[in-house]
Amino acid sequence: KKLAVDYLHPEVGVTSTDGAAFGRNYFNRASAPDVEDDEFADERAEVLAEAAALKKLAVDYLHPEVGVTNIDGAAFGRNYFNRASAPDVEDSELAEERAAILAEVASLKKLAADYLHPEVGVTSVDGAAFGRNYFNRASAPETEVVEAKPEESSTDTSSLQALAARVKGANLPSTKSSKLDMDNVVSNAAKKSASSVNLFGLSEEVM
């Protein structure tokens, strides 16, 4: 009976009246391995369980293609996006294609506006954007700028007007062709060379 009571009630502890009786705790001996306290062990288990749950959530978020797996036959659910009352949603492929077409149209519109309106100029908000003028660069060859003087232009104009007046007053041949006999043709060929130039009376005025 005493043994049965000691076995069933370990909380009672061991009592002894013999001063020579002693014992050593197996877990508290000097050579015993380090054992974690109950509080620290419970806290560590909670931290590990929370880290495992967070890892599972992160995997589910980063890999939606894996899908949801469940072995419970009673588990069911309804897809929010495929329900009967859901609004029509464009497919991802069509949406991407439409976005690409709109972006291309916008770029073409910008190019057309830049081509048709060169007076607008080029505007840039990037402070690092810069350009160099081809004609004003340091290695460009030196070019002389020739400016026309008003005196020279007036002189050229007056000389052209004088030449036009002389040509207008010259005795030019008529456009009507005249029939010549063979004797006149032969006599004219004998008098003039084939390389001669007929100035129609302008040679004296020019000289």
C-alpha atoms as a printed R data frame, in Angstrom:
    type eleno elety resid chain resno       x      y        z
1   ATOM     1    CA   LYS     A     1   0.000  0.000    0.000
2   ATOM     2    CA   LYS     A     2   2.804  2.416    0.857
3   ATOM     3    CA   LEU     A     3   4.474  1.754   -2.462
4   ATOM     4    CA   ALA     A     4   1.189  2.255   -4.283
5   ATOM     5    CA   VAL     A     5   0.575  5.574   -2.525
6   ATOM     6    CA   ASP     A     6   4.125  6.786   -3.273
7   ATOM     7    CA   TYR     A     7   3.662  5.865   -6.930
8   ATOM     8    CA   LEU     A     8   0.258  7.485   -7.335
9   ATOM     9    CA   HIS     A     9   1.104 10.652   -5.385
10  ATOM    10    CA   PRO     A    10   4.562 11.860   -6.367
11  ATOM    11    CA   GLU     A    11   3.622 15.374   -5.215
12  ATOM    12    CA   VAL     A    12   3.785 14.218   -1.576
13  ATOM    13    CA   GLY     A    13   7.505 13.886   -1.790
14  ATOM    14    CA   VAL     A    14   9.864 11.732    0.246
15  ATOM    15    CA   THR     A    15  10.126 12.216    4.008
16  ATOM    16    CA   SER     A    16  12.862 10.704    6.098
17  ATOM    17    CA   THR     A    17  13.850 11.009    9.734
18  ATOM    18    CA   ASP     A    18  17.248  9.392    9.321
19  ATOM    19    CA   GLY     A    19  19.965 12.028    9.317
20  ATOM    20    CA   ALA     A    20  22.307  9.724    7.507
21  ATOM    21    CA   ALA     A    21  19.931  9.319    4.582
22  ATOM    22    CA   PHE     A    22  20.806 11.475    1.537
23  ATOM    23    CA   GLY     A    23  20.379 11.399   -2.207
24  ATOM    24    CA   ARG     A    24  21.425 13.203   -5.372
25  ATOM    25    CA   ASN     A    25  19.086 14.607   -8.029
26  ATOM    26    CA   TYR     A    26  19.819 13.087  -11.409
27  ATOM    27    CA   PHE     A    27  18.829 16.228  -13.352
28  ATOM    28    CA   ASN     A    28  20.667 18.684  -11.104
29  ATOM    29    CA   ARG     A    29  23.956 16.826  -10.880
30  ATOM    30    CA   ALA     A    30  27.133 18.588  -11.937
31  ATOM    31    CA   SER     A    31  27.615 16.442  -15.016
32  ATOM    32    CA   ALA     A    32  24.012 16.813  -16.189
33  ATOM    33    CA   PRO     A    33  23.539 18.473  -19.674
34  ATOM    34    CA   ASP     A    34  22.071 21.944  -19.798
35  ATOM    35    CA   VAL     A    35  18.298 21.796  -19.840
36  ATOM    36    CA   GLU     A    36  16.112 24.668  -21.003
37  ATOM    37    CA   ASP     A    37  13.556 26.078  -18.612
38  ATOM    38    CA   ASP     A    38   9.889 25.401  -19.269
39  ATOM    39    CA   GLU     A    39   9.114 29.082  -19.932
40  ATOM    40    CA   PHE     A    40  11.886 29.464  -22.494
41  ATOM    41    CA   ALA     A    41  10.952 26.152  -24.132
42  ATOM    42    CA   ASP     A    42   7.312 27.197  -24.490
43  ATOM    43    CA   GLU     A    43   8.276 30.600  -25.890
44  ATOM    44    CA   ARG     A    44  10.694 29.038  -28.364
45  ATOM    45    CA   ALA     A    45   8.005 26.616  -29.563
46  ATOM    46    CA   GLU     A    46   5.566 29.511  -30.098
47  ATOM    47    CA   VAL     A    47   8.158 31.519  -32.030
48  ATOM    48    CA   LEU     A    48   8.966 28.560  -34.302
49  ATOM    49    CA   ALA     A    49   5.271 27.880  -34.961
50  ATOM    50    CA   GLU     A    50   4.687 31.555  -35.853
51  ATOM    51    CA   ALA     A    51   7.717 31.561  -38.191
52  ATOM    52    CA   ALA     A    52   6.414 28.418  -39.934
53  ATOM    53    CA   ALA     A    53   2.981 30.032  -40.432
54  ATOM    54    CA   LEU     A    54   4.560 33.190  -41.853
55  ATOM    55    CA   LYS     A    55   6.684 31.093  -44.208
56  ATOM    56    CA   LYS     A    56   3.579 29.291  -45.468
57  ATOM    57    CA   LEU     A    57   1.794 32.603  -46.084
58  ATOM    58    CA   ALA     A    58   4.816 33.986  -47.936
59  ATOM    59    CA   VAL     A    59   4.997 30.900  -50.182
60  ATOM    60    CA   ASP     A    60   1.270 31.113  -50.923
61  ATOM    61    CA   TYR     A    61   1.618 34.793  -51.847
62  ATOM    62    CA   LEU     A    62   4.717 34.409  -54.048
63  ATOM    63    CA   HIS     A    63   3.538 31.258  -55.837
64  ATOM    64    CA   PRO     A    64  -0.149 31.634  -56.733
65  ATOM    65    CA   GLU     A    65   0.286 29.081  -59.504
66  ATOM    66    CA   VAL     A    66   0.587 26.303  -56.902
67  ATOM    67    CA   GLY     A    67  -3.070 26.610  -56.003
68  ATOM    68    CA   VAL     A    68  -4.892 25.550  -52.860
69  ATOM    69    CA   THR     A    69  -4.801 21.897  -51.831
70  ATOM    70    CA   ASN     A    70  -7.229 20.415  -49.367
71  ATOM    71    CA   ILE     A    71  -7.931 16.832  -48.378
72  ATOM    72    CA   ASP     A    72 -11.188 17.566  -46.577
73  ATOM    73    CA   GLY     A    73 -14.127 16.505  -48.728
74  ATOM    74    CA   ALA     A    74 -16.526 18.778  -46.858
75  ATOM    75    CA   ALA     A    75 -14.498 21.881  -47.696
76  ATOM    76    CA   PHE     A    76 -15.913 23.984  -50.558
77  ATOM    77    CA   GLY     A    77 -15.924 27.599  -51.672
78  ATOM    78    CA   ARG     A    78 -17.110 29.922  -54.421
79  ATOM    79    CA   ASN     A    79 -14.792 31.928  -56.639
80  ATOM    80    CA   TYR     A    80 -15.471 35.635  -56.291
81  ATOM    81    CA   PHE     A    81 -14.336 36.428  -59.845
82  ATOM    82    CA   ASN     A    82 -16.211 33.568  -61.572
83  ATOM    83    CA   ARG     A    83 -19.551 34.063  -59.835
84  ATOM    84    CA   ALA     A    84 -22.668 34.569  -61.938
85  ATOM    85    CA   SER     A    85 -23.092 38.205  -60.889
86  ATOM    86    CA   ALA     A    86 -19.430 39.132  -61.479
87  ATOM    87    CA   PRO     A    87 -18.818 41.954  -63.993
88  ATOM    88    CA   ASP     A    88 -17.182 41.111  -67.304
89  ATOM    89    CA   VAL     A    89 -13.421 41.196  -66.954
90  ATOM    90    CA   GLU     A    90 -11.009 41.353  -69.883
91  ATOM    91    CA   ASP     A    91  -8.496 38.549  -70.236
92  ATOM    92    CA   SER     A    92  -4.943 39.293  -69.245
93  ATOM    93    CA   GLU     A    93  -3.626 38.598  -72.764
94  ATOM    94    CA   LEU     A    94  -6.147 40.940  -74.382
95  ATOM    95    CA   ALA     A    95  -5.505 43.602  -71.754
96  ATOM    96    CA   GLU     A    96  -1.737 43.454  -72.333
97  ATOM    97    CA   GLU     A    97  -2.202 43.605  -76.111
98  ATOM    98    CA   ARG     A    98  -4.571 46.574  -75.807
99  ATOM    99    CA   ALA     A    99  -2.103 48.391  -73.542
100 ATOM   100    CA   ALA     A   100   0.727 47.766  -76.037
101 ATOM   101    CA   ILE     A   101  -1.404 49.061  -78.943
102 ATOM   102    CA   LEU     A   102  -2.385 52.209  -77.038
103 ATOM   103    CA   ALA     A   103   1.243 52.871  -76.114
104 ATOM   104    CA   GLU     A   104   2.312 52.454  -79.752
105 ATOM   105    CA   VAL     A   105  -0.463 54.779  -80.951
106 ATOM   106    CA   ALA     A   106   0.581 57.404  -78.392
107 ATOM   107    CA   SER     A   107   4.211 57.233  -79.557
108 ATOM   108    CA   LEU     A   108   3.134 57.517  -83.227
109 ATOM   109    CA   LYS     A   109   0.961 60.518  -82.374
110 ATOM   110    CA   LYS     A   110   3.900 62.180  -80.634
111 ATOM   111    CA   LEU     A   111   6.181 61.544  -83.622
112 ATOM   112    CA   ALA     A   112   3.560 62.946  -86.021
113 ATOM   113    CA   ALA     A   113   3.135 66.070  -83.880
114 ATOM   114    CA   ASP     A   114   6.915 66.556  -83.711
115 ATOM   115    CA   TYR     A   115   7.171 66.195  -87.503
116 ATOM   116    CA   LEU     A   116   4.274 68.508  -88.376
117 ATOM   117    CA   HIS     A   117   5.139 71.202  -85.821
118 ATOM   118    CA   PRO     A   118   8.907 71.796  -85.847
119 ATOM   119    CA   GLU     A   119   8.338 75.268  -84.419
120 ATOM   120    CA   VAL     A   120   7.424 73.726  -81.066
121 ATOM   121    CA   GLY     A   121  11.013 72.657  -80.466
122 ATOM   122    CA   VAL     A   122  12.356 69.978  -78.174
123 ATOM   123    CA   THR     A   123  11.504 70.166  -74.491
124 ATOM   124    CA   SER     A   124  13.176 68.092  -71.814
125 ATOM   125    CA   VAL     A   125  12.795 68.004  -68.053
126 ATOM   126    CA   ASP     A   126  15.896 65.903  -67.490
127 ATOM   127    CA   GLY     A   127  18.681 68.037  -66.090
128 ATOM   128    CA   ALA     A   128  21.294 65.559  -67.284
129 ATOM   129    CA   ALA     A   129  20.160 65.839  -70.924
130 ATOM   130    CA   PHE     A   130  22.535 67.886  -73.062
131 ATOM   131    CA   GLY     A   131  23.639 68.202  -76.670
132 ATOM   132    CA   ARG     A   132  26.456 69.705  -78.738
133 ATOM   133    CA   ASN     A   133  26.100 71.861  -81.832
134 ATOM   134    CA   TYR     A   134  27.875 70.283  -84.799
135 ATOM   135    CA   PHE     A   135  28.824 73.637  -86.344
136 ATOM   136    CA   ASN     A   136  29.953 75.308  -83.104
137 ATOM   137    CA   ARG     A   137  32.021 72.436  -81.741
138 ATOM   138    CA   ALA     A   138  35.642 72.970  -80.813
139 ATOM   139    CA   SER     A   139  36.972 70.792  -83.644
140 ATOM   140    CA   ALA     A   140  34.807 72.400  -86.346
141 ATOM   141    CA   PRO     A   141  36.691 74.014  -89.269
142 ATOM   142    CA   GLU     A   142  36.664 77.771  -89.420
143 ATOM   143    CA   THR     A   143  34.213 79.223  -91.903
144 ATOM   144    CA   GLU     A   144  33.987 82.770  -93.140
145 ATOM   145    CA   VAL     A   145  30.658 84.486  -93.174
146 ATOM   146    CA   VAL     A   146  30.264 86.591  -96.321
147 ATOM   147    CA   GLU     A   147  27.665 89.300  -96.041
148 ATOM   148    CA   ALA     A   148  26.383 90.927  -99.229
149 ATOM   149    CA   LYS     A   149  26.867 94.691  -99.298
150 ATOM   150    CA   PRO     A   150  23.886 96.784 -100.393
151 ATOM   151    CA   GLU     A   151  26.088 98.729 -102.899
152 ATOM   152    CA   GLU     A   152  27.158 95.544 -104.717
153 ATOM   153    CA   SER     A   153  23.606 94.228 -104.895
154 ATOM   154    CA   SER     A   154  22.348 97.511 -106.354
155 ATOM   155    CA   THR     A   155  25.183 97.503 -108.938
156 ATOM   156    CA   ASP     A   156  24.375 93.948 -110.033
157 ATOM   157    CA   THR     A   157  20.708 94.847 -110.340
158 ATOM   158    CA   SER     A   158  21.412 97.901 -112.473
159 ATOM   159    CA   SER     A   159  23.733 95.956 -114.796
160 ATOM   160    CA   LEU     A   160  21.107 93.273 -115.293
161 ATOM   161    CA   GLN     A   161  18.482 95.886 -116.097
162 ATOM   162    CA   ALA     A   162  20.787 97.530 -118.657
163 ATOM   163    CA   LEU     A   163  21.526 94.194 -120.349
164 ATOM   164    CA   ALA     A   164  17.806 93.391 -120.509
165 ATOM   165    CA   ALA     A   165  17.128 96.785 -122.153
166 ATOM   166    CA   ARG     A   166  19.837 96.213 -124.783
167 ATOM   167    CA   VAL     A   167  18.530 92.757 -125.606
168 ATOM   168    CA   LYS     A   168  15.000 94.125 -125.908
169 ATOM   169    CA   GLY     A   169  16.091 96.883 -128.323
170 ATOM   170    CA   ALA     A   170  18.328 94.671 -130.455
171 ATOM   171    CA   ASN     A   171  17.337 93.732 -134.003
172 ATOM   172    CA   LEU     A   172  16.659 90.072 -133.448
173 ATOM   173    CA   PRO     A   173  15.603 87.868 -136.375
174 ATOM   174    CA   SER     A   174  11.950 87.042 -136.751
175 ATOM   175    CA   THR     A   175  10.639 83.675 -135.733
176 ATOM   176    CA   LYS     A   176   9.159 83.249 -139.214
177 ATOM   177    CA   SER     A   177  11.494 81.187 -141.365
178 ATOM   178    CA   SER     A   178  12.376 82.502 -144.848
179 ATOM   179    CA   LYS     A   179  13.136 80.252 -147.755
180 ATOM   180    CA   LEU     A   180  16.633 80.604 -149.076
181 ATOM   181    CA   ASP     A   181  17.907 79.286 -152.312
182 ATOM   182    CA   MET     A   182  20.982 77.149 -152.583
183 ATOM   183    CA   ASP     A   183  23.154 80.021 -153.801
184 ATOM   184    CA   ASN     A   184  22.492 82.102 -150.676
185 ATOM   185    CA   VAL     A   185  23.155 79.108 -148.471
186 ATOM   186    CA   VAL     A   186  26.457 78.436 -150.194
187 ATOM   187    CA   SER     A   187  27.490 82.093 -150.108
188 ATOM   188    CA   ASN     A   188  26.623 82.436 -146.387
189 ATOM   189    CA   ALA     A   189  28.506 79.238 -145.592
190 ATOM   190    CA   ALA     A   190  31.546 80.605 -147.409
191 ATOM   191    CA   LYS     A   191  31.440 83.925 -145.541
192 ATOM   192    CA   LYS     A   192  30.784 82.636 -141.964
193 ATOM   193    CA   SER     A   193  32.459 79.879 -140.066
194 ATOM   194    CA   ALA     A   194  30.492 77.151 -138.362
195 ATOM   195    CA   SER     A   195  31.927 78.165 -134.985
196 ATOM   196    CA   SER     A   196  31.003 81.842 -135.318
197 ATOM   197    CA   VAL     A   197  28.500 83.424 -132.924
198 ATOM   198    CA   ASN     A   198  25.947 85.961 -134.060
199 ATOM   199    CA   LEU     A   199  25.364 88.611 -131.363
200 ATOM   200    CA   PHE     A   200  22.696 90.441 -133.394
201 ATOM   201    CA   GLY     A   201  24.224 93.856 -132.869
202 ATOM   202    CA   LEU     A   202  25.068 93.503 -129.209
203 ATOM   203    CA   SER     A   203  28.826 93.293 -129.745
204 ATOM   204    CA   GLU     A   204  29.180 97.034 -130.316
205 ATOM   205    CA   GLU     A   205  27.115 97.994 -127.249
206 ATOM   206    CA   VAL     A   206  28.952 95.569 -124.982
207 ATOM   207    CA   MET     A   207  32.334 96.797 -126.183
